[in-house]
Structure formats: C-alpha cells, structure tokens
Amino acid sequence: MKKTKRIVLLVISVIWVISSTGCYLMAKGNPIRYFQAKREIQTYIEKHYGEEIVMGELSYTSKTNTFYASVTEADDSRNHSSIVYYPTGEIGDYYQFDIQSRMEEEVSSMIYTFLNTQMQLTQEDITINTLLELPPFQYQLDSSYDPNIPVTIQIELNQEFSSKEDYIATAIPLIQKLQILGIPIENAKLYSYLPEDGNSCYRTELTSFEATEEEMVSHTKIVTIKK
C-alpha cells in the first residue's frame, strides 16, 4: 500500500514538473532561445543605434514563437517601440517602422491640408497614401519630415466620374497643385474606380513630377486591377 502511494506521489510530482515546465516555456520560451534573442537584439541595437535607444523588458509570445524587446529613446523615455526576434533568427525593427509610419502620416496630413485649402477637397473626396525613401537609423520617433526625402504618393479620388475627360478635369489640376507644394515627389499615382466596374479605374501614373499637362493626359489610362 505504501509502495503504491509512493508511486502515485511520484507520478503526480512528475506530472507537476512537466506541467510547470510547459507553463514556463509557454510564458517565457525556451531558456536558450531567450538568452539568444536577448543577445542578438542587444547586438543589433549597439550596431545600428549605439546608445540612442535602450533595451528594456524581453517578452515572449508562444503563438508566434517570437520574442519582443521593448525599447525607449535614451533622451526621452516617452518615445518607445519594440524590436523583435523571430523564430528564423531574423530581427524585426518595429522602432524603425514606427518612425517611418509617423513621418509618412505627417506628409499625408500635410498634403491633405494643402489640397483642402487649395481645392476644397475633403477626406471623403480623397484617400492619400505616401511612401518615403527614408534612410535608416538617422531619425527618432519625434523627428519631423525632412523635405529632402523623396516621396511616392498615391491618391484615390473617391468620387465617381462619368467619363475619362471628367476624371482628367479633376486629376490634372490636383497634380498641378502638388507641383507647387515644394516637396520632392518623385512618383505619383492618381486613380478613381469606375462606378460600373469595381475592378477598373481611371489612373494617372507619373514617374516625373515635372510633367506637362499634355504628358499627364497621355499617362491617364483605364486599367483593370485587383482590389
């Protein structure tokens, strides 16, 4: 009887150890990978940022088997983001991504305000997306847009146009307004979906923002794309 009891207690102990280990691994990850992730992220920070950002707590997400390190700017702890260590051993720099996203939002807002003032276009009329050729590791989260950074802009005209000529009557003046905005727009795409076909649109795409009105018209086409 005592032997059976000892066996039962031993089995329960083993189950408890296995369960506790499983819970630990789910919460913290593999200890070897934990320290590997910590070392790799710290090395990445030292290489690209020096002492500009500080690594904080390292957390683990079992769903994606990924480690997340919180990071803050050394001169302003209110500015914070994260750097990720993926199962593949790759580093995901969310801090750099957040810098770019904030700056692109700033430029989009600036363009919208300008077009609203110049052409009375509202947020219901246009949807603006911008992409910056941002040099990495040179800016912080509160950095303002540097007007020397090239911009790619995409604007959807949300209103319906009865014809290509009707579309051009709005699109071309809009582009001409952007030409005087004073930021280096290297690529621009304007488009508006045809009301009778949600997969086709009028589209004006320019790789030179110094284009004449005739060139803008010649670059306006009806194209079919997948939403």
Short mmCIF file of C-alpha atoms in Angstrom, two decimals:
data_model
loop_
_atom_site.label_atom_id
_atom_site.label_comp_id
_atom_site.label_asym_id
_atom_site.label_seq_id
_atom_site.Cartn_x
_atom_site.Cartn_y
_atom_site.Cartn_z
CA MET A 1 0.00 0.00 0.00
CA LYS A 2 2.79 2.41 0.95
CA LYS A 3 4.68 1.49 -2.21
CA THR A 4 1.61 2.21 -4.32
CA LYS A 5 1.18 5.54 -2.55
CA ARG A 6 4.81 6.48 -3.22
CA ILE A 7 4.38 5.59 -6.89
CA VAL A 8 1.24 7.75 -7.12
CA LEU A 9 3.03 10.66 -5.44
CA LEU A 10 5.99 10.21 -7.78
CA VAL A 11 3.72 10.24 -10.82
CA ILE A 12 1.95 13.35 -9.54
CA SER A 13 5.32 15.04 -8.97
CA VAL A 14 6.50 14.19 -12.47
CA ILE A 15 3.24 15.49 -13.95
CA TRP A 16 3.58 18.68 -11.91
CA VAL A 17 7.17 19.22 -13.08
CA ILE A 18 6.21 18.61 -16.71
CA SER A 19 3.20 20.90 -16.39
CA SER A 20 5.24 23.63 -14.70
CA THR A 21 7.94 23.36 -17.35
CA GLY A 22 5.32 23.58 -20.08
CA CYS A 23 3.75 26.65 -18.48
CA TYR A 24 7.18 28.26 -18.14
CA LEU A 25 8.05 27.58 -21.77
CA MET A 26 4.71 28.98 -22.90
CA ALA A 27 5.25 32.13 -20.83
CA LYS A 28 8.99 32.68 -21.27
CA GLY A 29 10.03 30.49 -24.20
CA ASN A 30 12.99 28.17 -24.43
CA PRO A 31 15.66 29.50 -22.00
CA ILE A 32 18.41 29.02 -24.58
CA ARG A 33 16.44 30.94 -27.23
CA TYR A 34 15.53 33.57 -24.64
CA PHE A 35 19.16 34.44 -23.98
CA GLN A 36 19.98 34.09 -27.67
CA ALA A 37 17.20 36.55 -28.55
CA LYS A 38 18.35 38.95 -25.85
CA ARG A 39 21.94 38.81 -27.10
CA GLU A 40 21.01 39.20 -30.78
CA ILE A 41 18.68 42.15 -30.16
CA GLN A 42 21.23 43.89 -27.94
CA THR A 43 23.92 43.38 -30.59
CA TYR A 44 21.59 44.80 -33.25
CA ILE A 45 20.87 47.88 -31.12
CA GLU A 46 24.55 48.52 -30.42
CA LYS A 47 25.42 48.15 -34.11
CA HIS A 48 22.74 50.45 -35.51
CA TYR A 49 21.79 52.81 -32.68
CA GLY A 50 24.69 52.88 -30.25
CA GLU A 51 23.39 54.47 -27.06
CA GLU A 52 20.46 56.28 -28.70
CA ILE A 53 17.91 53.67 -27.63
CA VAL A 54 17.78 51.46 -24.55
CA MET A 55 16.58 47.86 -24.44
CA GLY A 56 14.03 47.08 -21.76
CA GLU A 57 11.95 44.02 -20.90
CA LEU A 58 12.05 40.98 -23.18
CA SER A 59 8.70 39.20 -23.55
CA TYR A 60 7.66 36.05 -25.38
CA THR A 61 4.60 35.18 -27.49
CA SER A 62 4.06 31.43 -27.76
CA LYS A 63 1.54 31.78 -30.59
CA THR A 64 4.25 33.01 -32.97
CA ASN A 65 7.28 31.72 -31.02
CA THR A 66 8.60 35.28 -31.07
CA PHE A 67 10.50 37.44 -28.58
CA TYR A 68 9.69 41.15 -28.22
CA ALA A 69 12.11 43.61 -26.65
CA SER A 70 10.71 46.95 -25.55
CA VAL A 71 12.99 49.86 -26.46
CA THR A 72 12.95 53.51 -25.41
CA GLU A 73 14.90 56.51 -26.61
CA ALA A 74 17.71 57.38 -24.23
CA ASP A 75 16.93 61.11 -24.25
CA ASP A 76 13.14 60.73 -23.96
CA SER A 77 11.65 57.59 -22.42
CA ARG A 78 8.17 58.64 -23.59
CA ASN A 79 9.23 57.59 -27.07
CA HIS A 80 9.09 53.82 -27.11
CA SER A 81 8.64 50.92 -29.50
CA SER A 82 9.91 47.34 -29.85
CA ILE A 83 12.43 45.17 -31.67
CA VAL A 84 11.51 41.57 -32.45
CA TYR A 85 13.44 38.31 -32.67
CA TYR A 86 11.68 35.85 -34.98
CA PRO A 87 11.92 32.02 -34.93
CA THR A 88 14.05 32.23 -38.09
CA GLY A 89 16.66 34.26 -36.24
CA GLU A 90 15.78 37.44 -38.12
CA ILE A 91 15.36 40.82 -36.43
CA GLY A 92 12.23 42.92 -36.93
CA ASP A 93 12.85 46.60 -36.23
CA TYR A 94 9.45 47.99 -35.21
CA TYR A 95 11.17 51.12 -33.92
CA GLN A 96 12.36 51.99 -37.43
CA PHE A 97 8.96 51.01 -38.84
CA ASP A 98 7.19 53.33 -36.38
CA ILE A 99 9.49 56.22 -37.32
CA GLN A 100 8.70 55.76 -40.99
CA SER A 101 4.96 55.34 -40.37
CA ARG A 102 4.75 58.52 -38.29
CA MET A 103 6.67 60.54 -40.85
CA GLU A 104 4.54 59.20 -43.72
CA GLU A 105 1.39 60.11 -41.78
CA GLU A 106 2.80 63.61 -41.29
CA VAL A 107 3.40 64.01 -45.03
CA SER A 108 -0.04 62.61 -45.91
CA SER A 109 -1.64 65.04 -43.47
CA MET A 110 0.36 67.94 -44.91
CA ILE A 111 -0.69 67.06 -48.47
CA TYR A 112 -4.32 66.67 -47.45
CA THR A 113 -4.33 70.05 -45.67
CA PHE A 114 -2.76 71.68 -48.73
CA LEU A 115 -5.31 70.16 -51.14
CA ASN A 116 -8.15 71.01 -48.80
CA THR A 117 -7.02 74.64 -48.76
CA GLN A 118 -6.28 74.85 -52.48
CA MET A 119 -9.12 72.76 -53.92
CA GLN A 120 -11.58 72.31 -51.04
CA LEU A 121 -11.13 68.53 -51.20
CA THR A 122 -12.24 66.73 -48.05
CA GLN A 123 -11.28 63.36 -46.58
CA GLU A 124 -14.43 61.98 -48.17
CA ASP A 125 -13.17 63.10 -51.59
CA ILE A 126 -9.64 61.69 -51.47
CA THR A 127 -7.60 58.97 -49.78
CA ILE A 128 -3.88 59.71 -49.55
CA ASN A 129 -1.04 57.23 -49.02
CA THR A 130 2.63 58.16 -49.06
CA LEU A 131 5.87 56.20 -49.09
CA LEU A 132 9.16 57.80 -48.08
CA GLU A 133 12.63 56.70 -49.16
CA LEU A 134 13.75 57.10 -45.58
CA PRO A 135 17.45 56.44 -44.87
CA PRO A 136 17.56 54.04 -41.91
CA PHE A 137 18.93 54.74 -38.43
CA GLN A 138 19.04 58.52 -38.84
CA TYR A 139 15.78 59.69 -37.24
CA GLN A 140 13.86 59.39 -33.97
CA LEU A 141 10.18 58.89 -33.23
CA ASP A 142 9.52 62.60 -32.81
CA SER A 143 11.53 63.63 -35.91
CA SER A 144 9.66 65.83 -38.35
CA TYR A 145 9.65 65.19 -42.08
CA ASP A 146 12.86 66.20 -43.82
CA PRO A 147 11.85 67.95 -47.09
CA ASN A 148 14.91 66.47 -48.79
CA ILE A 149 13.46 62.95 -48.54
CA PRO A 150 11.85 61.78 -51.81
CA VAL A 151 8.14 60.94 -51.66
CA THR A 152 6.00 58.49 -53.57
CA ILE A 153 2.35 59.47 -53.39
CA GLN A 154 -0.85 57.60 -54.18
CA ILE A 155 -4.20 59.38 -54.16
CA GLU A 156 -7.56 57.74 -54.70
CA LEU A 157 -10.32 60.07 -55.89
CA ASN A 158 -13.39 58.68 -54.17
CA GLN A 159 -15.96 60.49 -56.28
CA GLU A 160 -17.50 58.90 -59.38
CA PHE A 161 -16.63 60.27 -62.81
CA SER A 162 -18.89 59.85 -65.81
CA SER A 163 -16.02 59.82 -68.32
CA LYS A 164 -12.25 59.90 -68.68
CA GLU A 165 -12.47 63.59 -69.55
CA ASP A 166 -14.45 64.23 -66.39
CA TYR A 167 -11.77 62.45 -64.35
CA ILE A 168 -8.96 64.39 -66.06
CA ALA A 169 -10.70 67.67 -65.25
CA THR A 170 -10.12 66.93 -61.54
CA ALA A 171 -6.93 64.86 -61.63
CA ILE A 172 -4.74 67.19 -63.69
CA PRO A 173 -5.40 70.35 -61.61
CA LEU A 174 -4.73 68.28 -58.49
CA ILE A 175 -1.33 67.19 -59.81
CA GLN A 176 -0.54 70.76 -60.84
CA LYS A 177 -1.26 71.92 -57.29
CA LEU A 178 1.09 69.27 -55.91
CA GLN A 179 3.81 70.54 -58.24
CA ILE A 180 3.94 73.78 -56.27
CA LEU A 181 3.80 72.16 -52.83
CA GLY A 182 7.58 72.20 -52.51
CA ILE A 183 8.34 68.60 -51.55
CA PRO A 184 10.29 66.21 -53.81
CA ILE A 185 7.51 63.98 -55.16
CA GLU A 186 9.29 61.53 -57.44
CA ASN A 187 6.40 59.23 -58.24
CA ALA A 188 2.68 59.94 -58.24
CA LYS A 189 -0.35 57.80 -58.91
CA LEU A 190 -3.91 59.10 -59.01
CA TYR A 191 -6.84 56.81 -59.65
CA SER A 192 -10.60 56.52 -59.39
CA TYR A 193 -12.67 53.35 -59.75
CA LEU A 194 -15.27 53.26 -62.48
CA PRO A 195 -18.78 53.18 -60.97
CA GLU A 196 -19.95 50.32 -63.18
CA ASP A 197 -16.86 48.16 -62.60
CA GLY A 198 -15.15 47.92 -59.23
CA ASN A 199 -12.05 46.34 -60.79
CA SER A 200 -11.36 49.03 -63.40
CA CYS A 201 -10.22 52.56 -62.79
CA TYR A 202 -9.03 55.74 -64.40
CA ARG A 203 -5.36 56.03 -63.49
CA THR A 204 -2.70 58.68 -63.98
CA GLU A 205 0.80 57.50 -63.13
CA LEU A 206 3.83 59.78 -63.32
CA THR A 207 7.49 58.98 -62.73
CA SER A 208 8.48 62.56 -63.45
CA PHE A 209 6.70 65.20 -61.44
CA GLU A 210 7.84 67.88 -63.83
CA ALA A 211 5.40 66.54 -66.45
CA THR A 212 3.44 68.94 -68.62
CA GLU A 213 -0.34 68.88 -68.83
CA GLU A 214 -0.14 67.04 -72.16
CA GLU A 215 2.11 64.38 -70.63
CA MET A 216 -0.27 63.98 -67.70
CA VAL A 217 -3.17 63.40 -70.07
CA SER A 218 -1.15 60.89 -72.10
CA HIS A 219 -0.36 58.98 -68.89
CA THR A 220 -4.04 58.71 -67.98
CA LYS A 221 -5.48 55.31 -68.84
CA ILE A 222 -8.28 52.95 -67.97
CA VAL A 223 -6.74 49.93 -66.29
CA THR A 224 -8.05 46.78 -64.63
CA ILE A 225 -6.60 45.93 -61.24
CA LYS A 226 -7.46 43.61 -58.39
CA LYS A 227 -8.67 45.30 -55.27
#
